[in-house]
Short mmCIF file of C-alpha atoms in Angstrom, two decimals:
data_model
loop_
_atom_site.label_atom_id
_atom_site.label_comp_id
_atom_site.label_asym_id
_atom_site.label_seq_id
_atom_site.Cartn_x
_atom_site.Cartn_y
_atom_site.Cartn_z
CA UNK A 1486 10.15 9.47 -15.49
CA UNK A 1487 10.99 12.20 -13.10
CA UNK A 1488 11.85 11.49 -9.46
CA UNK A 1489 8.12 11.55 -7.83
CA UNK A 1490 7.03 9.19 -10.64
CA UNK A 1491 8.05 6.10 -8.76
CA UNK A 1492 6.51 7.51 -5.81
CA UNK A 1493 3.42 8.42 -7.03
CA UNK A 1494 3.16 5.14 -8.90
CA UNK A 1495 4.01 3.34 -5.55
CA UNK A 1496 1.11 5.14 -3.81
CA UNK A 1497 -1.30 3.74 -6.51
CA UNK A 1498 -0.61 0.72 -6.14
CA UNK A 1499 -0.81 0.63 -2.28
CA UNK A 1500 -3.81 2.44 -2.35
CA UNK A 1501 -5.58 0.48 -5.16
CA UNK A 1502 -4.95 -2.83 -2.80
CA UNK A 1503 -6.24 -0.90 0.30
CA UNK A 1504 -9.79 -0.38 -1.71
CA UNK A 1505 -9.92 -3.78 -3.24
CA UNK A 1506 -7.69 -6.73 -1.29
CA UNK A 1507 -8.56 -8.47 -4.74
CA UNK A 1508 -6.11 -6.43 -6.72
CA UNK A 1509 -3.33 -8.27 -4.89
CA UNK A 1510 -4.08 -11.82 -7.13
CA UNK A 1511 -2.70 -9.85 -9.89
CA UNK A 1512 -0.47 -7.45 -8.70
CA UNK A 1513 1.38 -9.88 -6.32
CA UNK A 1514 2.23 -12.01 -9.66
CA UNK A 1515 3.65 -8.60 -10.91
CA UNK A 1516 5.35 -6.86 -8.16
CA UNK A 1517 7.17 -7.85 -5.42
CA UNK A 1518 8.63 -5.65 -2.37
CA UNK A 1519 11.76 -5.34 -3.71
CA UNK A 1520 10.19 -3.28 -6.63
CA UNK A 1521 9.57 -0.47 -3.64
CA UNK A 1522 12.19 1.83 -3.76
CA UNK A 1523 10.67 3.67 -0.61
CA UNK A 1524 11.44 1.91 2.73
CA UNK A 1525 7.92 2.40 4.34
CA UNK A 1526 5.95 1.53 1.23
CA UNK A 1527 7.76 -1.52 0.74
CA UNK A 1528 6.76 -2.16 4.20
CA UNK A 1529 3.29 -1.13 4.08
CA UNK A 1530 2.81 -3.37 1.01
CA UNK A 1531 4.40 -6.08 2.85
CA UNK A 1532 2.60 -5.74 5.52
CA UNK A 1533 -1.07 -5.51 3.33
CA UNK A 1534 0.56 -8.88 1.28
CA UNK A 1535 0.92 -10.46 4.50
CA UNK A 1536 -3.15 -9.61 5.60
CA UNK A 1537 -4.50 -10.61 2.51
CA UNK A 1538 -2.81 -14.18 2.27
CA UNK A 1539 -3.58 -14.57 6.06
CA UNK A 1540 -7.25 -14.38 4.82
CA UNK A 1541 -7.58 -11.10 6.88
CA UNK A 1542 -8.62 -8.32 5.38
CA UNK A 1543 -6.63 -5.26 4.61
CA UNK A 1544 -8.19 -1.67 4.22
CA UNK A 1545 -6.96 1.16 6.20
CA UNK A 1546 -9.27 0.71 8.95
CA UNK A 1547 -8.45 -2.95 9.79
CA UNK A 1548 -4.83 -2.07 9.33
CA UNK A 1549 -3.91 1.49 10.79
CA UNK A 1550 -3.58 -0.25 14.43
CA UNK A 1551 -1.18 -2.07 12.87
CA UNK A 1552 0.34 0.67 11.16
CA UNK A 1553 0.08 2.95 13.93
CA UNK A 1554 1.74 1.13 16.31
CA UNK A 1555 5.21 0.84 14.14
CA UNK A 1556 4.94 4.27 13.14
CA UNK A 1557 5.56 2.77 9.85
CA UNK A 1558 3.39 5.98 8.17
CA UNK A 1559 4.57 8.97 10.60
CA UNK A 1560 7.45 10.55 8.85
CA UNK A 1561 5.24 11.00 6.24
CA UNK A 1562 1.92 12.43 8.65
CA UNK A 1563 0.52 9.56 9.58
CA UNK A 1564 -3.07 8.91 8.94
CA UNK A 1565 -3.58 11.93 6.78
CA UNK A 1566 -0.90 9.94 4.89
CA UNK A 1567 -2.76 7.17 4.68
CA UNK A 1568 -5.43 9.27 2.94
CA UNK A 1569 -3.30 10.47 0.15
CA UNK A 1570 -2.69 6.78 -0.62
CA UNK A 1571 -6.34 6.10 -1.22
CA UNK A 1572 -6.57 9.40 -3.29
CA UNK A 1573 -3.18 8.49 -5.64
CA UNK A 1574 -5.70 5.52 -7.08
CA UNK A 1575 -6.75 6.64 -10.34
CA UNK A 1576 -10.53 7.12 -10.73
CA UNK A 1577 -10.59 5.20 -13.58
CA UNK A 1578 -9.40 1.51 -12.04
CA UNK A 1579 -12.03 -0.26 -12.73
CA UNK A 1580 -12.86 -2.69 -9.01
#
């Protein structure tokens, strides 16, 4: 696995639970934060955990207030980051 492997797989998942909150049933019996090795996406995916078992719902609309307002994204460009998250889910994940 080369070094941007993790990373890339740590977008996918983040992004995958942005499209579908759903994902989380199974992925939170999977993964936990600690599995993160970047600071901000561990974050982020604690923050989306958080949402989703506070019944809220978490897709990067409903959370980039949120997000914005820690600057949890902006080392990495902010909400054009965010966008790269959705696009790191692979076409074929079925919803």
């Amino acid at each position: 696995m080369s070094d941007s492997e993790p990373n890339r797989v740590e977008q996918a998942i983040l992004g995958a639970l942005l499209v579908d909150n759903r994902r989380y049933l199974v992925i939170e019996q999977i993964i936990t934060p600690d599995h993160f090795t970047d600071g901000p996406h561990r974050k982020l995916y604690e923050m989306i955990a958080q949402w989703i078992e506070n019944g809220r719902l978490a897709d990067p609309v409903t959370i980039w207030r949120e997000i914005a307002s820690t600057g949890l994204l902006d080392e990495y460009g902010g909400l054009k980051y965010m966008a790269e998250l959705l696009k790191a889910v692979p076409a074929c994940t079925p919803s």
